[in-house]
Structure formats: C-alpha cells, structure tokens
Coordinates of C-alpha atoms in Angstrom, one line a residue:
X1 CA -124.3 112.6 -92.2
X2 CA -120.4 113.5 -92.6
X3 CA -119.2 116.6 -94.2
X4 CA -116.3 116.8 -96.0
X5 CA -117.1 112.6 -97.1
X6 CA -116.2 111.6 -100.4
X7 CA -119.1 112.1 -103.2
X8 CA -120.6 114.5 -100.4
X9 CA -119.6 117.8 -102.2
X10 CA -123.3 119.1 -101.8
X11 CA -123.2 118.5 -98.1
X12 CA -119.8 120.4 -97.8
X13 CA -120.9 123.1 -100.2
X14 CA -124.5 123.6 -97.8
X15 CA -122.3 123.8 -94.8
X16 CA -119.8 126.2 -96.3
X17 CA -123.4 128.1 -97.6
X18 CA -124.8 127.8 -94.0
X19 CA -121.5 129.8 -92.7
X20 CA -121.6 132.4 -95.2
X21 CA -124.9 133.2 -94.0
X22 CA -123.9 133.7 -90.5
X23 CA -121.8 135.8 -91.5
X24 CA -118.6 134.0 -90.9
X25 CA -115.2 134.0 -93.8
X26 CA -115.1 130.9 -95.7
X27 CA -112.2 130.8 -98.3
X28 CA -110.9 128.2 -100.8
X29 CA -113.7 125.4 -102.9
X30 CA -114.4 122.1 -101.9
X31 CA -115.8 120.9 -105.4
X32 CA -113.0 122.1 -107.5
X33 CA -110.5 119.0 -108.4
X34 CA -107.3 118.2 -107.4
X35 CA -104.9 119.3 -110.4
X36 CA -107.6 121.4 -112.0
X37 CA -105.1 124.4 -113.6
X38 CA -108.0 126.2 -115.4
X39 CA -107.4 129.2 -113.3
X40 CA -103.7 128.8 -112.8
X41 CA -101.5 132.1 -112.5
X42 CA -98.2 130.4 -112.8
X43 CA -97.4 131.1 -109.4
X44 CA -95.4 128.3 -107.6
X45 CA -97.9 126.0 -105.9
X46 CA -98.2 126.4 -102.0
X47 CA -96.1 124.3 -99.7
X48 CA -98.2 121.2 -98.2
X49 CA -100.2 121.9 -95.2
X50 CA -100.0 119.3 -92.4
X51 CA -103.5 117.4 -91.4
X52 CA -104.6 120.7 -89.8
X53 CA -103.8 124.4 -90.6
X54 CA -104.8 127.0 -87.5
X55 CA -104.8 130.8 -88.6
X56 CA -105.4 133.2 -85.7
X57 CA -105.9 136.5 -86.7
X58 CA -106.3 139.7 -84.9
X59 CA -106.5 143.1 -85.5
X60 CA -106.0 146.6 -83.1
X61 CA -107.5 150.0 -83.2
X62 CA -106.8 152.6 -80.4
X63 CA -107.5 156.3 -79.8
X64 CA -105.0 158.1 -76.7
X65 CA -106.1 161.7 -75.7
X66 CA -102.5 163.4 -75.3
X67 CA -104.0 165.7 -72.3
X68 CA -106.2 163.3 -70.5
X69 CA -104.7 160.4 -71.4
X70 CA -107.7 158.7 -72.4
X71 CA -108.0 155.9 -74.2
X72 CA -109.8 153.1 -76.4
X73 CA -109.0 150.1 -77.8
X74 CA -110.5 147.5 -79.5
X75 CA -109.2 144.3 -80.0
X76 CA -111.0 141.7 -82.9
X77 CA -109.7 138.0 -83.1
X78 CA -110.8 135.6 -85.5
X79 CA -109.8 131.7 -85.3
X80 CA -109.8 129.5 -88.6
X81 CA -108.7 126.1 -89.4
X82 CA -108.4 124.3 -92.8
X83 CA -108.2 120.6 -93.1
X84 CA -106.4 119.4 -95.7
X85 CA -108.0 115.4 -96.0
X86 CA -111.1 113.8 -95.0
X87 CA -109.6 111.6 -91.8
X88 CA -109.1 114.6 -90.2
X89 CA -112.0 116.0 -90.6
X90 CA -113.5 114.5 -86.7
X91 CA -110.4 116.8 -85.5
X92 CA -110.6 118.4 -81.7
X93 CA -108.8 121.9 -81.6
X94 CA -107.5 122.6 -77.8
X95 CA -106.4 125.9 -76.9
X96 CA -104.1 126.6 -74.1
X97 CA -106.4 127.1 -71.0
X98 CA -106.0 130.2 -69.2
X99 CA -104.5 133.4 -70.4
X100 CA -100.9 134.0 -71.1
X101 CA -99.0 135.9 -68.3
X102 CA -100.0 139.4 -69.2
X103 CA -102.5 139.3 -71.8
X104 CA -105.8 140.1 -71.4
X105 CA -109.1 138.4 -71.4
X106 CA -111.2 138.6 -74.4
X107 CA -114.9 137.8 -74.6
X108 CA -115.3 135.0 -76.8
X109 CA -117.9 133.6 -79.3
X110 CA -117.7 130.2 -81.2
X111 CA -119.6 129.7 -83.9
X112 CA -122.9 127.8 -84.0
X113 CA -121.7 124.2 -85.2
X114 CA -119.2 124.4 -82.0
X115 CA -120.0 122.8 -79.1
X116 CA -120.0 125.6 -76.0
X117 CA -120.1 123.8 -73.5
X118 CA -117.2 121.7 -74.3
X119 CA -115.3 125.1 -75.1
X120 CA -116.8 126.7 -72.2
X121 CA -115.5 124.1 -69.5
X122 CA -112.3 122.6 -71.7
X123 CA -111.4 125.3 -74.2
X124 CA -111.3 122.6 -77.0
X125 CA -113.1 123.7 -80.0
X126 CA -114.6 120.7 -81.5
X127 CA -118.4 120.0 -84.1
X128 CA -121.2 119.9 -81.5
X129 CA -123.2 117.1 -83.8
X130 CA -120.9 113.9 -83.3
X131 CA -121.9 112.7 -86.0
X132 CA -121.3 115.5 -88.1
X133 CA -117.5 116.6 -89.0
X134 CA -115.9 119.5 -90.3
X135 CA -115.6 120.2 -94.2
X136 CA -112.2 119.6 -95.9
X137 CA -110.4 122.3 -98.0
X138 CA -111.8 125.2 -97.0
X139 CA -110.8 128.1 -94.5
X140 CA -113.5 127.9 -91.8
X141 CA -114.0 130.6 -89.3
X142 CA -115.1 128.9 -85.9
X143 CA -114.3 131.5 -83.1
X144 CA -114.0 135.0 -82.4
X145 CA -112.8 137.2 -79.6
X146 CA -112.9 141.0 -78.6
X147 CA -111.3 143.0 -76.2
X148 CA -111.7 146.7 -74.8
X149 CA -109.5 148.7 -72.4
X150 CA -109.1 151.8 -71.2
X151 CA -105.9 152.1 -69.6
X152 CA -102.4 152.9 -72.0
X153 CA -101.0 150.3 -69.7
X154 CA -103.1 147.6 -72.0
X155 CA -101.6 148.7 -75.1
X156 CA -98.7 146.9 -76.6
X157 CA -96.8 150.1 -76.5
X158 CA -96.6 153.5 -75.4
X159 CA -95.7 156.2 -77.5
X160 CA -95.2 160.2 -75.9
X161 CA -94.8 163.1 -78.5
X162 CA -94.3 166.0 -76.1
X163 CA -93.8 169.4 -78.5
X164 CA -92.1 172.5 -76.7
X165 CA -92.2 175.8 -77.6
X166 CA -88.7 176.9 -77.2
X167 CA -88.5 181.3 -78.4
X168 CA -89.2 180.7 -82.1
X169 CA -89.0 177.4 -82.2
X170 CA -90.4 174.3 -81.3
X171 CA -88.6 171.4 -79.8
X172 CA -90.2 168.2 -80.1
X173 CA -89.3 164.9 -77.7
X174 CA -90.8 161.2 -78.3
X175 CA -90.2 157.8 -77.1
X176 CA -92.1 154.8 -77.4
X177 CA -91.9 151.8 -74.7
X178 CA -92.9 148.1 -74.7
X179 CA -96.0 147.3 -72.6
X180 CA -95.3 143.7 -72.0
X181 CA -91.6 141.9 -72.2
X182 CA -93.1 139.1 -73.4
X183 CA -94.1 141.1 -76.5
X184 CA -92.4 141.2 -80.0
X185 CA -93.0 143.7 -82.5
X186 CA -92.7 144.2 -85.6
X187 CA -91.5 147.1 -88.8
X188 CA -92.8 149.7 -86.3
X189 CA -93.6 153.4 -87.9
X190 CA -94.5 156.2 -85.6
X191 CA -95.7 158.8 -88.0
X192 CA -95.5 163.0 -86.4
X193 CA -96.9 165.3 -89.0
X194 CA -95.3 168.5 -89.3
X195 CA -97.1 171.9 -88.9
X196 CA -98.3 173.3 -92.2
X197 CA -95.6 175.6 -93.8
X198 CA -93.2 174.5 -91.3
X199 CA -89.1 174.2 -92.1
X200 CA -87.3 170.9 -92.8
X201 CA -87.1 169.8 -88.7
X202 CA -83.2 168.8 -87.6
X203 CA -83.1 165.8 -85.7
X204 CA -81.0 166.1 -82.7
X205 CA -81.5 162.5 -81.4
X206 CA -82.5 159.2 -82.9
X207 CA -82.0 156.8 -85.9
X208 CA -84.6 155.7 -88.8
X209 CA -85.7 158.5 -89.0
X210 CA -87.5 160.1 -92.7
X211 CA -88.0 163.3 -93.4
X212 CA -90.8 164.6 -96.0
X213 CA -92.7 168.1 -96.7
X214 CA -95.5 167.2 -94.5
X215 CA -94.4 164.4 -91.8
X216 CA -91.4 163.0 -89.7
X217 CA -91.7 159.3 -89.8
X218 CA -89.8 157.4 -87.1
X219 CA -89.2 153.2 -87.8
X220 CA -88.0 150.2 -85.8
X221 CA -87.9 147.0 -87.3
X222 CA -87.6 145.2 -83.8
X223 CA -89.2 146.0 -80.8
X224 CA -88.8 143.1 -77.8
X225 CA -87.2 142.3 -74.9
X226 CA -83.5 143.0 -76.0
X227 CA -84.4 146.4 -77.5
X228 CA -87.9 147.6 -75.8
X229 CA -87.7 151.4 -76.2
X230 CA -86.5 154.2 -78.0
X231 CA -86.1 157.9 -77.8
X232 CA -86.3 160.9 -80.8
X233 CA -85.7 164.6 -80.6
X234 CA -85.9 167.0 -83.3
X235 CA -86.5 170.5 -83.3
X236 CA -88.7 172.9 -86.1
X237 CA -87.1 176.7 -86.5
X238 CA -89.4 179.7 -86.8
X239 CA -92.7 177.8 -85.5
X240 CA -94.9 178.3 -82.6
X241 CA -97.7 175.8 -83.3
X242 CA -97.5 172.8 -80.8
X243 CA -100.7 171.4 -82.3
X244 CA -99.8 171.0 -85.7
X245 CA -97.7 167.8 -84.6
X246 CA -100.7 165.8 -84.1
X247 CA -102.4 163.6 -84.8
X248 CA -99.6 160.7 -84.4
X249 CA -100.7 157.6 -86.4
X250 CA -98.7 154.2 -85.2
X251 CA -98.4 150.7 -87.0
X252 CA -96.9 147.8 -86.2
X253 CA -97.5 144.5 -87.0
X254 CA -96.6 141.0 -84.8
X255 CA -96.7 137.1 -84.7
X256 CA -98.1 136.9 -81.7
X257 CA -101.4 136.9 -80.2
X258 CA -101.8 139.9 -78.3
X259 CA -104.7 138.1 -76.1
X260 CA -102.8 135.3 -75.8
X261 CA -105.1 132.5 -78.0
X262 CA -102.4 129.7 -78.8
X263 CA -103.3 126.0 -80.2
X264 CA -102.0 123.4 -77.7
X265 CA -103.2 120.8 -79.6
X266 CA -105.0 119.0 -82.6
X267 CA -106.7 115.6 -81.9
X268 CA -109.0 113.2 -83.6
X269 CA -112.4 111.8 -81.6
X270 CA -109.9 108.7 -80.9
X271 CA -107.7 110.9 -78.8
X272 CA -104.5 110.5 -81.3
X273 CA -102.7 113.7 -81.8
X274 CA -102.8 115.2 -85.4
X275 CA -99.9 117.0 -87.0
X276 CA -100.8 120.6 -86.8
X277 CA -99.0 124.1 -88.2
X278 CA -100.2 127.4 -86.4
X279 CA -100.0 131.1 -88.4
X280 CA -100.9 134.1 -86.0
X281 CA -100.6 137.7 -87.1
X282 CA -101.4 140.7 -85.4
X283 CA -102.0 144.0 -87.2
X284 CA -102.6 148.1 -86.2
X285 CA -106.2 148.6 -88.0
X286 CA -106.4 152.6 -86.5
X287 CA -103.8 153.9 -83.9
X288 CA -103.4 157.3 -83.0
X289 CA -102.3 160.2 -80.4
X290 CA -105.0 162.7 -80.4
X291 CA -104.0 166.5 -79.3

C-alpha cells in the first residue's frame, strides 16, 4: 500500500489519523481539492514549495539563580516535512551527522513509521515499511529532540543585572554576552522591572533603551559575531530595594538551530537528490534571572 497515491485519500487520511493519535502535529488536508476557494480569506496564495519542505522548530525555557548561579534549561525540537506531490513521497531526509561545533547533544525520538535503526547508524530519516511512503500535503511531524543543561555556559547568552545600593540610591549595571560565535540572534529584549513606587531611573550608559512606570526594557535587534555584547547602566534616586529589580525576563528569537539539527539532504529510494527548502526558527518559551 502507498500513502499519499492517487484515489488513496482514505489511506492518507488513516495515516494522518494514526499520527494524531500519537500525539504528533499534523497540519494542512489531503482530501481537499486543488483550487477549492470555499474557505478563501483573500490573502495572496503562498509561494510554491519545492518537492520537499523541512521545518525545524525549537523552543527554550531557562531559570538562572542570580546568587548561586544555578541554572535550567530545557531545550524542545520538533522536525516536520511537507511533500508537496506524490513522486516525492518515497523521499529520504539526511541530517548532517554529528553535531555542529559548539552545540549540544540532544536526545532524540523519531516517530514510529521512522525506521531507527537507519537513523540511529545514518541519521537519514526515512518510512520504515518500504513499501509504504509518506502522505502528500500535509505537515508531518517525524522527530523530536530535547536538551537539559545546567551550566550558563550552555545558554545562548548571558545576561548579569548586578543592582548596587549606592546612599539613597541604587545603581544598576547589566550586560549581556554571546555564548557561541557561531550564534545569531535575533529582536533581543532584556526586560528589568523597577521597584514598586520607584522614580523614573536615568540611564547613564546604553542605547534602546524604554522606559515605563513599572519596567526598564533594554533591545538589540542583532546579536552575532560582529556585535556579541552589550553593556547598560542606569541608576534609581531615593531607593534602597535591590530586589525589586528582579525577576529579569529575556526573549530572543533566531534562525538557527541551537542543537545544531540541519538537513543535508533530500533523496528519493533511487538515490537522486530532490529539490529541498529548509525553515528553522528558534524561540525564548520562559527565560528568566531569579533573585
């Protein structure tokens, strides 16, 4: 049996069932027709995929102790491909073996249909039944990762908020640092909330900086190589409370995968290469310096 054949809609739609069950995301419907505009919303159709769309998706959540310097993170990937015709529905989805200088290593899980041992020894994600193949036009989740540290040196960045009680007031120096060179971030926002009742802070050092009643909220579109730190100073008259800047939240967003899972290739069972586009995203789920 082949899913994803033509006239095999019910086939496709109990493999799409079978992965909902498991638990994995399934997007998009196989038995809805091509140029069917009952639902349209007048947005401007999507541009055309290529034989084989890759999303990789991951998502960070982190918890730093400001005095002990604690720390965990959690890392969760998710892998999912969309085929956009039936011949490429056989297609062999090899990731680049070995992890990228500096990133960690995740445990991994492919999904049930995947054969393990071929991802195991190869790292190429491909159906387990070959006579089965995968289902065309829908978003098909078929392998997830996760990774825990413990050290701030595993996080993309570093971020110090160091208030100092200074007579009767409080100083307050930050900085954030890039982990990893090799790393490029994104519209990041550190976010320092002010002591209740406090005065409007003046900011001594620093740039992108906004000021509001209850927080001090400190941007950078860019972090990377060129421009991998950055440093902030403001000061708060006539307060004495050092905890009240805390907790700091931190968001950033990236492109790449911060466990380093990139598509080398796309193949068909024949061996020929099939034309391939690759989206990765990463995203801050939960970041934040703890007093």
């Amino acid at each position: 049996m082949k899913l994803g054949a033509r006239g095999g809609v019910k086939d496709v739609d109990s493999f799409v069932d079978k992965l909902r069950t498991e638990g994995q995301e399934v997007g998009g419907s196989p038995s809805r027709k091509v140029g069917d505009t009952s639902r349209s919303t007048g947005a401007p159709p999507p541009p055309p995929l290529e034989g084989v769309q890759v999303v990789i998706e991951e998502k960070l959540n982190a918890k730093v102790s400001r005095d002990s310097g604690f720390i965990s993170m959690d890392v969760l990937g998710n892998l999912t491909i969309r085929i956009s015709q039936e011949e490429y529905s056989d297609c062999i989805v090899a990731l680049r073996p070995g992890a990228a200088p500096g990133a960690p290593e995740p445990s991994f899980q492919s999904h049930p249909n995947i054969d393990k041992t071929e991802f195991s020894s190869r790292s190429q994600l491909r159906h387990k039944n070959p006579a089965r193949s995968f289902p065309v036009g829908v978003d098909i989740g078929v392998l997830r990762w996760h990774y825990s540290g413990t050290e701030e040196s595993a996080l993309p960045l570093a971020v110090t908020v160091w208030p100092q009680l200074e007579g009767r007031n409080v100083t307050v120096s930050a900085d954030f640092q890039l982990n990893s060179p090799a790393s490029e971030l994104l519209d990041l926002s550190i976010a320092i909330p002010l002591p209740v009742g406090a005065e409007r802070p003046t900011v001594l050092q620093g740039s992108e900086v906004d000021v509001s009643r209850k927080q001090l909220r400190w941007t950078a579109p860019l972090v990377n190589r060129e421009e991998p730190s950055g440093n902030l100073e403001f000061t708060v008259p006539h307060c004495s409370d050092e905890a009240g800047f805390f907790p700091v939240s931190v968001s950033f967003s990236g492109r790449q995968s911060y466990c380093g899972v990139v598509v080398d290739s796309v193949r068909n069972k024949n061996g020929d290469p099939i034309k391939f586009s690759t989206e990765t995203s990463l995203r801050v789920e939960n970041f934040t310096y703890e007093n």
